Short mmCIF file of C-alpha atoms in Angstrom, two decimals:
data_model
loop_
_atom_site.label_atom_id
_atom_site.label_comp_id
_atom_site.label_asym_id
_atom_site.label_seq_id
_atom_site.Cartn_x
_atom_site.Cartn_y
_atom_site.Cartn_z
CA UNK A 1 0.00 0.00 0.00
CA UNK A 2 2.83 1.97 0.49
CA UNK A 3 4.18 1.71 -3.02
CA UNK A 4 0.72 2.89 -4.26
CA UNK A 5 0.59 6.21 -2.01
CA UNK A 6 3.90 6.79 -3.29
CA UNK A 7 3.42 6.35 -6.74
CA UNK A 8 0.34 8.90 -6.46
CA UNK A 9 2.31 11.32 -4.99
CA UNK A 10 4.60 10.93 -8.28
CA UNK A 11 1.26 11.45 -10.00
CA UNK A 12 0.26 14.31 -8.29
CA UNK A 13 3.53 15.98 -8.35
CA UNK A 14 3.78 15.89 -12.29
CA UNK A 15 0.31 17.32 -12.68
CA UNK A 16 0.75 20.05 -10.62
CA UNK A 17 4.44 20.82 -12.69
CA UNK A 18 1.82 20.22 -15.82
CA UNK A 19 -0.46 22.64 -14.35
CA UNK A 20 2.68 25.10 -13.73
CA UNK A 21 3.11 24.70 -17.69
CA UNK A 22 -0.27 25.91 -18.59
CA UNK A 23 -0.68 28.38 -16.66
CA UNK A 24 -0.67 31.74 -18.56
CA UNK A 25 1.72 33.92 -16.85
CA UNK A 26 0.41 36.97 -19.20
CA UNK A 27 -2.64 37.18 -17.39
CA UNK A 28 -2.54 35.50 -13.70
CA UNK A 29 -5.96 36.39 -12.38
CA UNK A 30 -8.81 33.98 -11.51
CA UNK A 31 -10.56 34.05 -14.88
CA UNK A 32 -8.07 32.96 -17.11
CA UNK A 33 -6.29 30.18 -14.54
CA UNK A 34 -9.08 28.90 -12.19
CA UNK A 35 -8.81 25.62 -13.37
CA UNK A 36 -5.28 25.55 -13.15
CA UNK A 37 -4.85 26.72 -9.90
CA UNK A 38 -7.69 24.82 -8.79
CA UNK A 39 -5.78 21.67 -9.74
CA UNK A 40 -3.11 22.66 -8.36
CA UNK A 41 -4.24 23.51 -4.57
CA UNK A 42 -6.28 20.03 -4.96
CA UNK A 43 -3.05 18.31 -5.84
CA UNK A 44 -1.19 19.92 -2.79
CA UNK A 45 -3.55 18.91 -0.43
CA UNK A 46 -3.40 14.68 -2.30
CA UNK A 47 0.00 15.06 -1.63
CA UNK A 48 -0.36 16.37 1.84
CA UNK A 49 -3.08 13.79 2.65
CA UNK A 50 -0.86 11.26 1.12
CA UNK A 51 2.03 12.11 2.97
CA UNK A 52 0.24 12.13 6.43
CA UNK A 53 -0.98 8.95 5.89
CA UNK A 54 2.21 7.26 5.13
CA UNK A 55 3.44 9.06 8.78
CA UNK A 56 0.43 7.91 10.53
CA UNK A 57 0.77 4.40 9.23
CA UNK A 58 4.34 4.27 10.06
CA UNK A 59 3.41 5.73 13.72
CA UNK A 60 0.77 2.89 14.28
CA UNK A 61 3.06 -0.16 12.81
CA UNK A 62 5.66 1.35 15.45
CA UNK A 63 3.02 0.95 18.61
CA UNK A 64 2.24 -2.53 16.99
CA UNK A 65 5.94 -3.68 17.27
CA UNK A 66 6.03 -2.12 20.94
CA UNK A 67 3.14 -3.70 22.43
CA UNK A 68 4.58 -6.81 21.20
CA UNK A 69 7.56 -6.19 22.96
#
């Protein structure tokens, strides 16, 4: 499950660079690039989420190993 968080991370991380390459830096207001930056502040908080779930996993396996203990 790991590898799989990971690997959307990746995911996320190359469409918010593809998002950075769209982006028309002419005109940065709201109408022209909502989409854009919408995608891009949804793809920071996937990768946030994704990140504090990998931490929160790793935090539970290490009570699991201690309670054994």
């Amino acid at each position: 499950m790991k590898k799989f968080r990971i690997g959307l991370i990746v995911v996320a991380v190359i469409v918010v660079i593809g998002e950075f390459i769209i982006i028309d830096y002419s005109n940065l207001t709201w109408s022209k690039n909502l989409g854009s930056y919408l995608v891009i502040i949804g793809m920071i908080c996937t990768i946030a989420s994704l990140i504090l779930s990998i931490k929160h996993d790793k935090k539970q396996q290490a009570n699991l190993t201690d309670k054994r203990i």
